[in-house]
Coordinates of C-alpha atoms and ligand atoms in Angstrom, one line a residue:
M1 CA 217.3 141.0 36.0
A2 CA 215.4 143.3 36.7
K3 CA 215.7 146.6 35.4
K4 CA 217.1 149.3 37.5
I5 CA 216.2 152.8 39.3
G6 CA 219.3 155.0 40.6
I7 CA 217.3 157.5 43.3
L8 CA 219.1 160.6 44.1
T9 CA 218.9 163.6 46.6
G10 CA 220.3 166.7 46.2
G11 CA 220.8 170.4 47.7
G12 CA 219.8 171.4 51.1
D13 CA 218.0 168.5 53.3
C14 CA 214.1 168.8 54.0
P15 CA 211.4 166.6 55.5
G16 CA 209.5 164.8 53.4
L17 CA 212.4 163.3 50.8
N18 CA 212.5 159.9 53.7
P19 CA 209.7 159.2 52.6
A20 CA 209.3 160.2 48.7
I21 CA 212.4 157.5 48.0
R22 CA 210.2 154.8 50.0
G23 CA 207.5 155.5 47.8
C24 CA 209.4 155.6 44.5
V25 CA 210.9 152.3 45.4
F26 CA 207.8 150.8 47.0
M27 CA 206.1 151.9 43.4
A28 CA 208.9 150.8 41.4
H29 CA 209.3 147.0 43.3
R30 CA 205.3 146.6 42.7
L31 CA 206.4 147.5 39.0
G32 CA 209.6 145.4 38.9
Y33 CA 211.8 147.3 39.2
D34 CA 215.1 147.6 41.5
C35 CA 216.2 150.8 43.1
V36 CA 220.0 152.0 43.6
G37 CA 220.7 154.7 46.0
L38 CA 223.3 157.3 44.6
R39 CA 224.9 159.0 48.1
D40 CA 224.9 162.5 48.7
G41 CA 223.7 163.9 45.6
W42 CA 225.6 164.5 41.8
K43 CA 228.3 163.5 44.1
G44 CA 227.5 160.2 44.2
L45 CA 226.6 159.9 40.2
I46 CA 229.7 161.4 39.7
E47 CA 231.6 159.0 41.9
G48 CA 229.3 155.7 41.4
T49 CA 228.8 155.2 44.9
T50 CA 226.1 153.4 45.9
M51 CA 223.3 152.3 48.3
A52 CA 221.2 149.2 48.2
L53 CA 217.8 150.6 48.2
P54 CA 215.2 147.0 49.1
P55 CA 211.6 148.0 50.2
A56 CA 212.8 146.6 53.5
Q57 CA 215.1 149.4 53.7
V58 CA 212.9 152.1 53.0
E59 CA 209.7 150.7 55.1
D60 CA 210.1 152.9 57.8
L61 CA 211.3 156.1 56.4
I62 CA 207.9 157.7 56.6
S63 CA 208.3 159.7 59.6
R64 CA 212.2 159.7 59.5
G65 CA 213.5 163.9 58.6
G66 CA 216.5 164.3 56.3
T67 CA 217.4 161.8 53.5
V68 CA 219.0 157.9 54.1
L69 CA 220.9 158.4 51.2
G70 CA 222.7 161.3 51.6
T71 CA 223.0 164.9 49.9
S72 CA 225.7 167.7 49.2
R73 CA 225.4 171.0 46.2
T74 CA 227.4 169.0 44.2
N75 CA 227.3 170.7 40.4
P76 CA 228.5 168.3 38.1
Y77 CA 229.4 171.3 35.9
K78 CA 231.3 172.5 37.9
K79 CA 234.0 170.1 38.9
D80 CA 236.2 169.0 36.3
G81 CA 234.8 165.3 34.4
G82 CA 231.9 165.5 36.4
V83 CA 229.4 165.1 33.3
P84 CA 231.6 162.9 31.9
R85 CA 231.6 160.7 35.1
C86 CA 228.4 160.9 35.1
L87 CA 227.4 159.5 32.3
E88 CA 229.9 156.7 33.1
T89 CA 228.4 155.6 36.6
F90 CA 224.7 155.1 34.5
K91 CA 225.9 153.3 32.5
K92 CA 228.4 151.1 35.1
L93 CA 225.4 150.6 37.2
N94 CA 223.5 149.7 34.2
L95 CA 220.7 151.8 34.7
E96 CA 217.5 152.4 33.1
A97 CA 216.7 155.9 34.3
L98 CA 217.5 158.4 37.4
V99 CA 214.8 159.6 39.2
A100 CA 216.7 163.0 41.4
M101 CA 214.8 164.5 44.6
G102 CA 215.7 168.6 44.4
G103 CA 215.4 172.4 44.8
E104 CA 215.4 174.4 41.3
D105 CA 219.7 173.9 41.5
T106 CA 219.4 169.9 41.5
L107 CA 216.6 169.6 38.9
G108 CA 218.5 172.7 37.0
V109 CA 221.1 169.1 36.2
A110 CA 218.6 167.1 35.7
H111 CA 217.3 169.0 32.7
K112 CA 220.9 169.6 31.5
L113 CA 221.9 166.1 31.4
F114 CA 218.5 164.9 29.8
K115 CA 218.6 167.8 27.0
E116 CA 222.6 167.3 26.1
H117 CA 223.0 164.0 26.8
Q118 CA 219.7 162.0 26.7
V119 CA 219.8 160.9 30.2
P120 CA 216.5 159.3 30.7
V121 CA 215.7 161.5 34.1
V122 CA 212.3 162.2 36.2
G123 CA 212.9 164.9 38.4
V124 CA 210.8 165.0 42.3
P125 CA 210.6 169.0 43.7
K126 CA 211.2 169.3 47.0
T127 CA 212.5 172.4 48.9
M128 CA 211.3 173.8 52.0
D129 CA 211.4 177.3 50.1
N130 CA 208.8 176.2 47.6
D131 CA 210.3 178.0 45.0
L132 CA 209.8 175.8 42.0
S133 CA 207.7 177.2 39.3
A134 CA 205.3 174.4 37.9
T135 CA 204.0 172.7 40.9
D136 CA 201.1 174.6 43.5
Y137 CA 203.7 173.1 46.4
T138 CA 206.9 171.3 47.2
F139 CA 207.6 168.8 50.1
G140 CA 209.3 170.6 53.0
F141 CA 207.2 173.6 52.4
D142 CA 204.5 172.9 55.0
T143 CA 207.5 171.3 57.9
S144 CA 209.3 173.8 57.7
A145 CA 206.7 176.8 57.8
T146 CA 205.0 174.7 60.7
I147 CA 208.8 175.1 62.7
A148 CA 209.0 178.3 62.3
V149 CA 205.1 179.1 63.3
D150 CA 206.0 177.3 66.3
A151 CA 209.0 179.3 66.9
A152 CA 206.9 182.5 66.1
E153 CA 204.4 182.0 69.4
R154 CA 207.2 181.0 71.9
L155 CA 208.6 184.4 71.0
K156 CA 205.2 186.1 71.2
D157 CA 205.2 184.2 74.6
T158 CA 208.2 186.1 75.7
G159 CA 208.2 189.4 74.6
R160 CA 204.4 189.2 76.3
S161 CA 206.1 189.0 79.1
H162 CA 209.1 191.7 79.2
G163 CA 207.2 193.8 76.5
R164 CA 209.5 193.5 73.6
I165 CA 209.6 193.5 70.6
M166 CA 210.7 190.3 69.0
L167 CA 212.1 189.5 65.0
L168 CA 212.1 186.2 64.0
E169 CA 214.6 185.2 60.9
V170 CA 213.8 182.7 59.1
M171 CA 215.4 180.5 55.4
G172 CA 213.4 180.3 52.2
R173 CA 215.9 182.1 50.4
H174 CA 215.2 184.4 47.2
A175 CA 211.7 183.1 48.0
G176 CA 209.4 184.6 50.5
W177 CA 207.4 181.9 51.1
V178 CA 208.4 180.4 54.4
A179 CA 208.0 184.2 56.4
L180 CA 204.6 185.0 54.4
F181 CA 203.2 181.9 55.5
T182 CA 204.8 182.1 59.0
G183 CA 203.7 185.8 59.5
I184 CA 200.1 185.0 58.5
A185 CA 199.6 181.8 60.7
S186 CA 201.7 183.4 63.6
G187 CA 200.0 186.5 63.8
A188 CA 202.9 189.3 63.3
D189 CA 202.5 192.5 63.3
Y190 CA 205.3 193.8 60.3
L191 CA 206.5 191.2 57.8
C192 CA 209.7 191.0 55.5
I193 CA 210.1 189.2 52.4
P194 CA 212.8 189.5 49.4
E195 CA 209.8 190.2 47.4
R196 CA 209.5 194.1 48.7
R197 CA 211.8 196.6 49.8
V198 CA 211.2 197.4 54.0
N199 CA 209.4 200.3 54.0
V200 CA 211.2 201.3 57.6
P201 CA 209.5 204.9 58.8
Q202 CA 206.6 202.6 58.1
M203 CA 207.6 199.4 59.9
V204 CA 208.4 201.3 62.9
E205 CA 205.4 203.6 63.1
K206 CA 203.6 200.0 63.1
L207 CA 206.0 198.1 65.2
K208 CA 205.4 200.8 68.0
A209 CA 201.5 201.5 67.2
A210 CA 201.2 197.5 68.5
H211 CA 203.4 198.0 71.7
Q212 CA 201.2 200.6 72.4
R213 CA 198.4 198.5 71.8
K214 CA 199.2 194.7 72.7
G215 CA 202.0 195.1 75.0
Y216 CA 204.5 193.4 72.6
A217 CA 205.1 192.8 69.0
L218 CA 206.6 190.9 66.6
V219 CA 207.9 190.7 63.3
V220 CA 208.8 187.5 60.9
A221 CA 211.8 188.3 58.5
S222 CA 213.5 186.1 55.6
E223 CA 216.9 185.8 55.6
A224 CA 217.3 187.5 52.0
I225 CA 216.0 190.6 52.5
D226 CA 217.4 193.4 51.2
L227 CA 217.5 196.8 53.8
P228 CA 220.4 199.4 52.4
E229 CA 219.0 201.6 54.7
S230 CA 220.5 199.9 57.1
G231 CA 224.2 200.9 56.0
G232 CA 225.2 196.7 55.1
I233 CA 222.1 194.2 54.8
G234 CA 221.8 194.4 51.2
E235 CA 225.8 193.6 50.8
G236 CA 225.4 190.5 51.7
G237 CA 228.0 187.3 52.1
K238 CA 231.2 187.2 50.4
K239 CA 230.8 183.1 50.1
V240 CA 228.6 181.9 47.2
D241 CA 227.7 177.5 46.8
P242 CA 228.8 175.6 43.8
F243 CA 225.7 176.9 42.1
G244 CA 226.8 180.4 42.5
H245 CA 224.1 181.4 45.3
T246 CA 225.4 183.8 47.9
I247 CA 225.3 181.6 51.3
L248 CA 223.1 183.8 53.3
K249 CA 223.3 183.0 57.0
E250 CA 226.7 185.2 56.5
R251 CA 224.3 188.3 56.5
G252 CA 223.1 188.6 59.8
V253 CA 219.6 190.1 59.5
A254 CA 218.1 189.0 62.4
E255 CA 220.7 190.9 64.1
K256 CA 221.5 194.3 62.5
L257 CA 217.2 194.5 61.8
S258 CA 217.1 194.0 65.2
E259 CA 219.3 196.8 65.9
L260 CA 218.0 199.3 63.6
I261 CA 214.2 198.8 65.3
E262 CA 215.2 199.0 69.0
K263 CA 217.4 202.2 67.9
Q264 CA 214.0 204.2 65.5
T265 CA 211.3 202.6 68.6
G266 CA 213.1 203.0 71.4
I267 CA 211.8 199.4 72.6
E268 CA 213.6 196.7 74.1
T269 CA 213.9 194.2 70.8
R270 CA 215.2 190.5 70.5
S271 CA 215.9 188.6 67.4
A272 CA 216.1 184.7 66.8
V273 CA 217.4 183.1 63.6
I274 CA 215.8 180.0 63.8
G275 CA 218.0 178.6 60.6
H276 CA 218.2 174.5 60.2
I277 CA 216.1 173.7 62.8
Q278 CA 213.5 174.2 60.0
R279 CA 215.0 171.7 58.1
G280 CA 214.8 168.8 60.4
G281 CA 212.1 166.4 62.1
P282 CA 209.3 164.7 60.5
P283 CA 207.6 165.8 58.3
T284 CA 204.0 167.1 58.3
L285 CA 200.8 165.2 57.1
F286 CA 200.5 167.2 54.1
D287 CA 204.5 166.8 53.3
R288 CA 203.8 163.0 54.3
M289 CA 201.4 162.5 51.9
L290 CA 202.6 165.2 49.4
S291 CA 205.8 163.2 49.0
T292 CA 204.9 159.8 48.7
R293 CA 202.3 160.7 46.4
V294 CA 205.4 162.4 44.4
G295 CA 207.9 159.6 44.9
V296 CA 205.3 157.0 43.5
K297 CA 204.4 158.4 40.9
A298 CA 208.1 159.3 39.5
A299 CA 208.4 155.4 39.5
E300 CA 205.2 155.0 37.6
L301 CA 206.8 157.7 35.1
V302 CA 209.6 155.6 34.8
S303 CA 208.2 152.6 33.6
Q304 CA 205.8 154.3 31.2
K305 CA 209.6 156.1 29.8
K306 CA 208.0 159.5 29.6
Y307 CA 211.7 161.4 30.5
G308 CA 212.7 164.7 31.3
V309 CA 209.4 165.8 33.2
M310 CA 209.6 166.5 36.8
V311 CA 206.4 165.6 38.8
A312 CA 204.1 168.6 39.8
L313 CA 201.4 169.6 42.4
R314 CA 198.7 170.7 40.7
G315 CA 195.6 170.8 42.5
Q316 CA 194.4 168.0 43.6
E317 CA 196.6 165.8 40.9
V318 CA 200.3 164.7 40.6
L319 CA 201.4 164.8 36.8
P320 CA 204.2 165.5 35.0
V321 CA 205.5 168.4 33.9
S322 CA 208.4 169.6 32.0
L323 CA 212.0 169.8 33.7
E324 CA 212.5 173.2 31.3
E325 CA 209.1 174.9 32.4
A326 CA 209.9 173.6 35.8
T327 CA 213.6 175.7 36.5
A328 CA 213.2 178.2 33.6
K329 CA 212.2 180.6 36.6
L330 CA 210.9 181.0 40.1
K331 CA 208.4 181.1 42.1
T332 CA 208.7 183.4 44.5
V333 CA 205.9 186.0 47.0
S334 CA 202.6 187.4 43.6
S335 CA 201.4 190.2 44.5
E336 CA 198.0 188.3 45.1
W337 CA 199.9 187.0 48.2
L338 CA 201.2 190.6 49.2
Q339 CA 198.1 192.1 49.8
L340 CA 196.6 188.6 51.4
A341 CA 199.7 190.0 54.3
D342 CA 199.2 193.9 54.1
V343 CA 195.6 193.1 55.1
L344 CA 196.6 190.4 57.9
C345 CA 200.0 191.9 58.6
Q346 CA 200.1 195.1 57.5
C347 CA 203.8 194.7 56.4
Ligands
F6P401 O1 217.4 176.0 50.4 C1 217.0 175.8 51.9 C2 218.2 176.0 52.7 O2 217.4 175.7 53.5 C3 217.8 177.3 52.2 O3 216.7 178.8 53.1 C4 218.4 178.1 52.5 O4 219.2 179.5 52.4 C5 219.9 177.0 52.9 O5 219.1 176.4 52.3 C6 221.0 177.1 53.5 O6 221.4 175.9 52.8 P1 222.8 174.9 53.8 O7 222.0 173.7 54.3 O8 224.0 174.5 52.8 O9 223.1 175.8 54.6

């Protein structure tokens, strides 16, 4: 009987998960393994809900957004008996190893299961937020930022026609990568990211000047920015997910910030929230290639019995790094990137 690899996808979905599953299954098959999918992230390992993953099942997944395995933000460490049940399922399914595809939360659980219970696990980094340490990029980010750039360009058209200031709010959680890349690539006039407190007087001045020069202005803002001057944005939403993260969409950044801008500039301002549109649809070329490569590499690492690691992109190479290093701290926007943004978006 062939040895078996379990695959799960946890946390927010993002374009690239399906090609990563496909890459892992194809390589596993070549190396003599069968693959089985666990449904809806860690929930599938707790409950033992599975999906067969023969190569024929994944053949057409290269261009499909989302994840065929389903996903959830289930945290086994926050569920009664969650961890023992994960261990039981692993044994019952007779798994050789587990490939966990996810961001800081999913991989944090993978790391704990490896460290505390020696579960043979390989992590695959995915997240549109691009906030995982130890890897140059996570798949999902390129597609999300590309979609946001398209949205920003559309907002510029309507802003130009009406002589308005337009504001686009993007996701990305507590790292400003999506906002930063979107802002630079769409030629935004002001960028608001969580790594830097918004300087309201400076922003107002820049937007008024841009509007005077071009007849419109564009602001790109991250969902997680802090803006206490506006009276409340900084307080955030009250609801948290099973990993303790604030549900950021509740904060209403776009609305509050655009009201503030309109009031202080005296220029008509409109805002748009792209939200989950950023997470759907076919992956870009970059994400198809990256996700396929890290999926393939994960199966290779299982065959070499290299566990407790995550597949990272370093330069042109995909290689294993310890899950410990990968999940130790969030990768936020560095001062070099902020300097570049200062030149290009005057943030
Ligand atoms: O972590 C990915 C992400 O899209 C964040 O950018 C965002 O804050 C969050 O997930 C939204 O989560 P949900 O899909 O649970 O609303």
